[in-house]
């Protein structure tokens, strides 16, 4: 089941990455926070290594970002956000209580 889910996510990621960059930039209007990354992984029941595989970002980089040991490069955060969106997460802006996530 995990292999099928990973293949579906990889296909969605490929589709998103091959879209026109202007369209992609409107979808990704803000960078994700470490909290959102952790929440998204928990909602999807993805481990750090699984997210690393589908996003193309190393597991160590993801761990450092989530633990706030690194702010993350813009390209790294974009890759994480694209992969998590492709897996079914919607990112919510701060609305008084801080930014969040939910499943689509």
Tab-separated table of N, CA and C in Angstrom:
chain	number	residue	atom	x	y	z
A	1	UNK	N	0.826	-1.186	0.000
A	1	UNK	CA	0.000	0.000	0.000
A	1	UNK	C	0.871	1.250	0.000
A	2	UNK	N	1.941	1.247	0.779
A	2	UNK	CA	2.835	2.400	0.842
A	2	UNK	C	3.509	2.634	-0.507
A	3	UNK	N	3.821	1.556	-1.217
A	3	UNK	CA	4.467	1.694	-2.522
A	3	UNK	C	3.503	2.339	-3.514
A	4	UNK	N	2.253	1.918	-3.492
A	4	UNK	CA	1.253	2.496	-4.390
A	4	UNK	C	1.059	3.967	-4.081
A	5	UNK	N	0.952	4.295	-2.785
A	5	UNK	CA	0.780	5.694	-2.389
A	5	UNK	C	1.970	6.523	-2.843
A	6	UNK	N	3.173	5.985	-2.714
A	6	UNK	CA	4.378	6.701	-3.129
A	6	UNK	C	4.371	6.924	-4.639
A	7	UNK	N	3.943	5.928	-5.412
A	7	UNK	CA	3.878	6.082	-6.865
A	7	UNK	C	2.851	7.130	-7.271
A	8	UNK	N	1.717	7.145	-6.597
A	8	UNK	CA	0.688	8.145	-6.905
A	8	UNK	C	1.218	9.540	-6.615
A	9	UNK	N	1.878	9.697	-5.472
A	9	UNK	CA	2.425	10.993	-5.104
A	9	UNK	C	3.484	11.421	-6.107
A	10	UNK	N	4.339	10.489	-6.519
A	10	UNK	CA	5.378	10.826	-7.490
A	10	UNK	C	4.763	11.254	-8.818
A	11	UNK	N	3.688	10.605	-9.245
A	11	UNK	CA	3.021	10.996	-10.480
A	11	UNK	C	2.433	12.396	-10.355
A	12	UNK	N	1.747	12.668	-9.242
A	12	UNK	CA	1.178	13.996	-9.032
A	12	UNK	C	2.280	15.054	-8.987
A	13	UNK	N	3.376	14.737	-8.319
A	13	UNK	CA	4.499	15.660	-8.236
A	13	UNK	C	5.040	15.955	-9.627
A	14	UNK	N	5.185	14.924	-10.440
A	14	UNK	CA	5.664	15.115	-11.810
A	14	UNK	C	4.722	16.038	-12.581
A	15	UNK	N	3.425	15.823	-12.435
A	15	UNK	CA	2.443	16.659	-13.134
A	15	UNK	C	2.546	18.111	-12.690
A	16	UNK	N	2.687	18.331	-11.404
A	16	UNK	CA	2.796	19.696	-10.899
A	16	UNK	C	4.089	20.342	-11.384
A	17	UNK	N	5.188	19.615	-11.332
A	17	UNK	CA	6.477	20.183	-11.710
A	17	UNK	C	6.565	20.501	-13.198
A	18	UNK	N	5.760	19.841	-14.013
A	18	UNK	CA	5.831	20.093	-15.447
A	18	UNK	C	4.885	21.200	-15.889
A	19	UNK	N	4.130	21.775	-14.959
A	19	UNK	CA	3.258	22.889	-15.322
A	19	UNK	C	4.088	24.146	-15.522
A	20	UNK	N	3.497	25.133	-16.121
A	20	UNK	CA	4.161	26.409	-16.367
A	20	UNK	C	4.526	27.061	-15.036
A	21	UNK	N	5.707	27.633	-14.908
A	21	UNK	CA	6.188	28.196	-13.634
A	21	UNK	C	5.314	29.336	-13.139
A	22	UNK	N	4.699	30.123	-13.996
A	22	UNK	CA	3.814	31.189	-13.534
A	22	UNK	C	2.613	30.610	-12.815
A	23	UNK	N	2.066	29.527	-13.334
A	23	UNK	CA	0.942	28.868	-12.674
A	23	UNK	C	1.387	28.320	-11.336
A	24	UNK	N	2.551	27.702	-11.307
A	24	UNK	CA	3.063	27.131	-10.074
A	24	UNK	C	3.313	28.210	-9.033
A	25	UNK	N	3.817	29.352	-9.427
A	25	UNK	CA	4.108	30.404	-8.463
A	25	UNK	C	2.840	30.963	-7.845
A	26	UNK	N	1.721	30.919	-8.561
A	26	UNK	CA	0.472	31.383	-7.954
A	26	UNK	C	-0.054	30.377	-6.950
A	27	UNK	N	0.219	29.093	-7.182
A	27	UNK	CA	-0.197	28.064	-6.236
A	27	UNK	C	0.647	28.147	-4.970
A	28	UNK	N	1.930	28.410	-5.150
A	28	UNK	CA	2.855	28.435	-4.021
A	28	UNK	C	3.161	29.880	-3.635
A	29	UNK	N	2.175	30.555	-3.089
A	29	UNK	CA	2.341	31.976	-2.813
A	29	UNK	C	3.094	32.267	-1.520
A	30	UNK	N	3.187	31.335	-0.629
A	30	UNK	CA	3.942	31.525	0.607
A	30	UNK	C	4.763	30.281	0.885
A	31	UNK	N	5.827	30.447	1.643
A	31	UNK	CA	6.661	29.303	1.989
A	31	UNK	C	6.098	28.621	3.236
A	32	UNK	N	6.240	27.322	3.284
A	32	UNK	CA	5.729	26.584	4.430
A	32	UNK	C	6.613	26.812	5.653
A	33	UNK	N	6.032	26.582	6.814
A	33	UNK	CA	6.761	26.698	8.076
A	33	UNK	C	7.167	25.306	8.541
A	34	UNK	N	8.121	25.220	9.466
A	34	UNK	CA	8.482	23.905	10.005
A	34	UNK	C	7.276	23.190	10.630
A	35	UNK	N	6.422	23.940	11.308
A	35	UNK	CA	5.235	23.355	11.937
A	35	UNK	C	4.303	22.755	10.889
A	36	UNK	N	4.105	23.485	9.786
A	36	UNK	CA	3.246	22.979	8.718
A	36	UNK	C	3.814	21.712	8.102
A	37	UNK	N	5.117	21.669	7.946
A	37	UNK	CA	5.758	20.487	7.380
A	37	UNK	C	5.521	19.280	8.289
A	38	UNK	N	5.727	19.454	9.584
A	38	UNK	CA	5.487	18.362	10.547
A	38	UNK	C	4.025	17.942	10.544
A	39	UNK	N	3.108	18.923	10.564
A	39	UNK	CA	1.678	18.615	10.577
A	39	UNK	C	1.254	17.885	9.307
A	40	UNK	N	1.786	18.326	8.173
A	40	UNK	CA	1.439	17.701	6.896
A	40	UNK	C	1.916	16.255	6.857
A	41	UNK	N	3.127	16.023	7.304
A	41	UNK	CA	3.642	14.643	7.331
A	41	UNK	C	2.791	13.763	8.238
A	42	UNK	N	2.408	14.312	9.402
A	42	UNK	CA	1.589	13.546	10.347
A	42	UNK	C	0.223	13.222	9.730
A	43	UNK	N	-0.394	14.200	9.074
A	43	UNK	CA	-1.708	13.985	8.463
A	43	UNK	C	-1.645	12.919	7.372
A	44	UNK	N	-0.549	12.906	6.632
A	44	UNK	CA	-0.377	11.947	5.538
A	44	UNK	C	0.226	10.625	6.001
A	45	UNK	N	0.646	10.593	7.260
A	45	UNK	CA	1.325	9.415	7.825
A	45	UNK	C	2.578	9.065	7.019
A	46	UNK	N	3.329	10.119	6.692
A	46	UNK	CA	4.588	9.966	5.960
A	46	UNK	C	5.749	10.116	6.927
A	47	UNK	N	6.739	9.277	6.795
A	47	UNK	CA	7.967	9.442	7.541
A	47	UNK	C	8.879	10.434	6.839
A	48	UNK	N	9.915	10.851	7.529
A	48	UNK	CA	10.875	11.781	6.937
A	48	UNK	C	11.497	11.168	5.689
A	49	UNK	N	11.830	9.904	5.746
A	49	UNK	CA	12.466	9.254	4.585
A	49	UNK	C	11.514	9.180	3.395
A	50	UNK	N	10.223	8.938	3.654
A	50	UNK	CA	9.253	8.895	2.556
A	50	UNK	C	9.106	10.271	1.911
A	51	UNK	N	9.036	11.318	2.747
A	51	UNK	CA	8.948	12.665	2.207
A	51	UNK	C	10.212	13.004	1.421
A	52	UNK	N	11.354	12.566	1.916
A	52	UNK	CA	12.615	12.808	1.213
A	52	UNK	C	12.584	12.175	-0.170
A	53	UNK	N	12.065	10.972	-0.250
A	53	UNK	CA	12.016	10.254	-1.525
A	53	UNK	C	11.112	10.959	-2.530
A	54	UNK	N	9.945	11.404	-2.104
A	54	UNK	CA	9.014	12.002	-3.064
A	54	UNK	C	9.323	13.462	-3.375
A	55	UNK	N	10.068	14.127	-2.488
A	55	UNK	CA	10.362	15.546	-2.706
A	55	UNK	C	11.716	15.804	-3.343
A	56	UNK	N	12.623	14.846	-3.228
A	56	UNK	CA	13.970	15.062	-3.733
A	56	UNK	C	14.833	15.885	-2.789
A	57	UNK	N	14.419	15.980	-1.537
A	57	UNK	CA	15.160	16.701	-0.494
A	57	UNK	C	15.675	15.650	0.483
A	58	UNK	N	16.907	15.795	0.964
A	58	UNK	CA	17.459	14.778	1.852
A	58	UNK	C	16.700	14.728	3.179
A	59	UNK	N	16.662	13.547	3.757
A	59	UNK	CA	15.993	13.353	5.048
A	59	UNK	C	16.630	14.231	6.123
A	60	UNK	N	17.932	14.380	6.081
A	60	UNK	CA	18.631	15.211	7.064
A	60	UNK	C	18.199	16.673	6.936
A	61	UNK	N	18.067	17.152	5.711
A	61	UNK	CA	17.629	18.534	5.496
A	61	UNK	C	16.210	18.734	6.024
A	62	UNK	N	15.336	17.771	5.765
A	62	UNK	CA	13.962	17.860	6.264
A	62	UNK	C	13.953	17.885	7.785
A	63	UNK	N	14.725	17.021	8.402
A	63	UNK	CA	14.793	16.972	9.876
A	63	UNK	C	15.312	18.287	10.438
A	64	UNK	N	16.357	18.833	9.844
A	64	UNK	CA	16.900	20.112	10.323
A	64	UNK	C	15.871	21.231	10.176
A	65	UNK	N	15.143	21.250	9.062
A	65	UNK	CA	14.115	22.265	8.854
A	65	UNK	C	12.992	22.115	9.883
A	66	UNK	N	12.495	20.904	10.044
A	66	UNK	CA	11.384	20.678	10.971
A	66	UNK	C	11.772	20.964	12.418
A	67	UNK	N	13.012	20.733	12.757
A	67	UNK	CA	13.487	21.002	14.122
A	67	UNK	C	13.988	22.429	14.288
A	68	UNK	N	13.795	23.237	13.248
A	68	UNK	CA	14.161	24.646	13.244
A	68	UNK	C	15.648	24.890	13.479
A	69	UNK	N	16.462	23.946	13.014
A	69	UNK	CA	17.907	24.110	13.053
A	69	UNK	C	18.403	24.782	11.784
A	70	UNK	N	17.486	24.901	10.797
A	70	UNK	CA	17.798	25.542	9.525
A	70	UNK	C	16.530	26.196	9.008
A	71	UNK	N	16.680	27.377	8.422
A	71	UNK	CA	15.523	28.065	7.861
A	71	UNK	C	15.076	27.485	6.539
A	72	UNK	N	15.965	26.762	5.883
A	72	UNK	CA	15.647	26.153	4.600
A	72	UNK	C	15.811	27.122	3.445
A	73	UNK	N	16.402	26.651	2.394
A	73	UNK	CA	16.541	27.426	1.164
A	73	UNK	C	15.176	27.491	0.474
A	74	UNK	N	14.930	28.562	-0.272
A	74	UNK	CA	13.642	28.735	-0.947
A	74	UNK	C	13.319	27.553	-1.857
A	75	UNK	N	14.293	27.084	-2.610
A	75	UNK	CA	14.066	25.954	-3.519
A	75	UNK	C	13.723	24.683	-2.742
A	76	UNK	N	14.362	24.464	-1.608
A	76	UNK	CA	14.087	23.303	-0.766
A	76	UNK	C	12.655	23.361	-0.247
A	77	UNK	N	12.244	24.528	0.245
A	77	UNK	CA	10.886	24.680	0.767
A	77	UNK	C	9.853	24.507	-0.343
A	78	UNK	N	10.187	24.979	-1.533
A	78	UNK	CA	9.280	24.805	-2.670
A	78	UNK	C	9.093	23.328	-2.991
A	79	UNK	N	10.196	22.576	-3.003
A	79	UNK	CA	10.109	21.141	-3.281
A	79	UNK	C	9.261	20.423	-2.240
A	80	UNK	N	9.447	20.774	-0.972
A	80	UNK	CA	8.666	20.149	0.088
A	80	UNK	C	7.183	20.476	-0.068
A	81	UNK	N	6.899	21.735	-0.329
A	81	UNK	CA	5.502	22.153	-0.464
A	81	UNK	C	4.840	21.490	-1.663
A	82	UNK	N	5.520	21.436	-2.781
A	82	UNK	CA	4.966	20.795	-3.984
A	82	UNK	C	4.678	19.321	-3.707
A	83	UNK	N	5.610	18.628	-3.076
A	83	UNK	CA	5.421	17.203	-2.789
A	83	UNK	C	4.258	16.973	-1.831
A	84	UNK	N	4.157	17.799	-0.794
A	84	UNK	CA	3.083	17.630	0.183
A	84	UNK	C	1.724	17.980	-0.432
A	85	UNK	N	1.688	18.999	-1.287
A	85	UNK	CA	0.437	19.324	-1.985
A	85	UNK	C	0.030	18.173	-2.895
A	86	UNK	N	0.983	17.610	-3.613
A	86	UNK	CA	0.698	16.499	-4.514
A	86	UNK	C	0.193	15.277	-3.750
A	87	UNK	N	0.628	15.134	-2.511
A	87	UNK	CA	0.204	14.012	-1.679
A	87	UNK	C	-1.179	14.236	-1.071
A	88	UNK	N	-1.715	15.466	-1.195
A	88	UNK	CA	-3.071	15.704	-0.724
A	88	UNK	C	-3.237	16.688	0.412
A	89	UNK	N	-2.224	17.503	0.680
A	89	UNK	CA	-2.302	18.478	1.765
A	89	UNK	C	-2.635	19.856	1.198
A	90	UNK	N	-3.455	20.579	1.917
A	90	UNK	CA	-3.740	21.980	1.595
A	90	UNK	C	-3.162	22.822	2.723
A	91	UNK	N	-2.392	23.837	2.370
A	91	UNK	CA	-1.776	24.708	3.370
A	91	UNK	C	-2.694	25.890	3.653
A	92	UNK	N	-2.888	26.172	4.937
A	92	UNK	CA	-3.774	27.250	5.361
A	92	UNK	C	-2.945	28.423	5.867
A	93	UNK	N	-3.317	29.631	5.488
A	93	UNK	CA	-2.579	30.810	5.963
A	93	UNK	C	-2.863	31.069	7.444
A	94	UNK	N	-2.029	31.898	8.029
A	94	UNK	CA	-2.245	32.301	9.421
A	94	UNK	C	-3.561	33.070	9.493
A	95	UNK	N	-4.417	32.656	10.397
A	95	UNK	CA	-5.702	33.330	10.549
A	95	UNK	C	-5.986	33.587	12.027
A	96	UNK	N	-5.038	34.170	12.686
A	96	UNK	CA	-5.181	34.455	14.108
A	96	UNK	C	-4.530	33.403	14.983
A	97	UNK	N	-4.614	32.144	14.565
A	97	UNK	CA	-4.040	31.065	15.357
A	97	UNK	C	-2.768	30.507	14.773
A	98	UNK	N	-2.288	31.094	13.711
A	98	UNK	CA	-1.084	30.604	13.065
A	98	UNK	C	-1.411	29.767	11.846
A	99	UNK	N	-0.422	29.519	10.983
A	99	UNK	CA	-0.656	28.729	9.767
A	99	UNK	C	-0.954	27.279	10.109
A	100	UNK	N	-1.656	26.599	9.214
A	100	UNK	CA	-2.001	25.203	9.457
A	100	UNK	C	-2.051	24.420	8.167
A	101	UNK	N	-2.561	23.192	8.256
A	101	UNK	CA	-2.729	22.317	7.103
A	101	UNK	C	-4.035	21.547	7.260
A	102	UNK	N	-4.517	21.031	6.138
A	102	UNK	CA	-5.641	20.089	6.170
A	102	UNK	C	-5.530	19.217	4.929
A	103	UNK	N	-6.176	18.059	4.992
A	103	UNK	CA	-6.200	17.170	3.849
A	103	UNK	C	-7.245	17.651	2.860
A	104	UNK	N	-6.945	17.507	1.582
A	104	UNK	CA	-7.902	17.915	0.535
A	104	UNK	C	-9.079	16.968	0.507
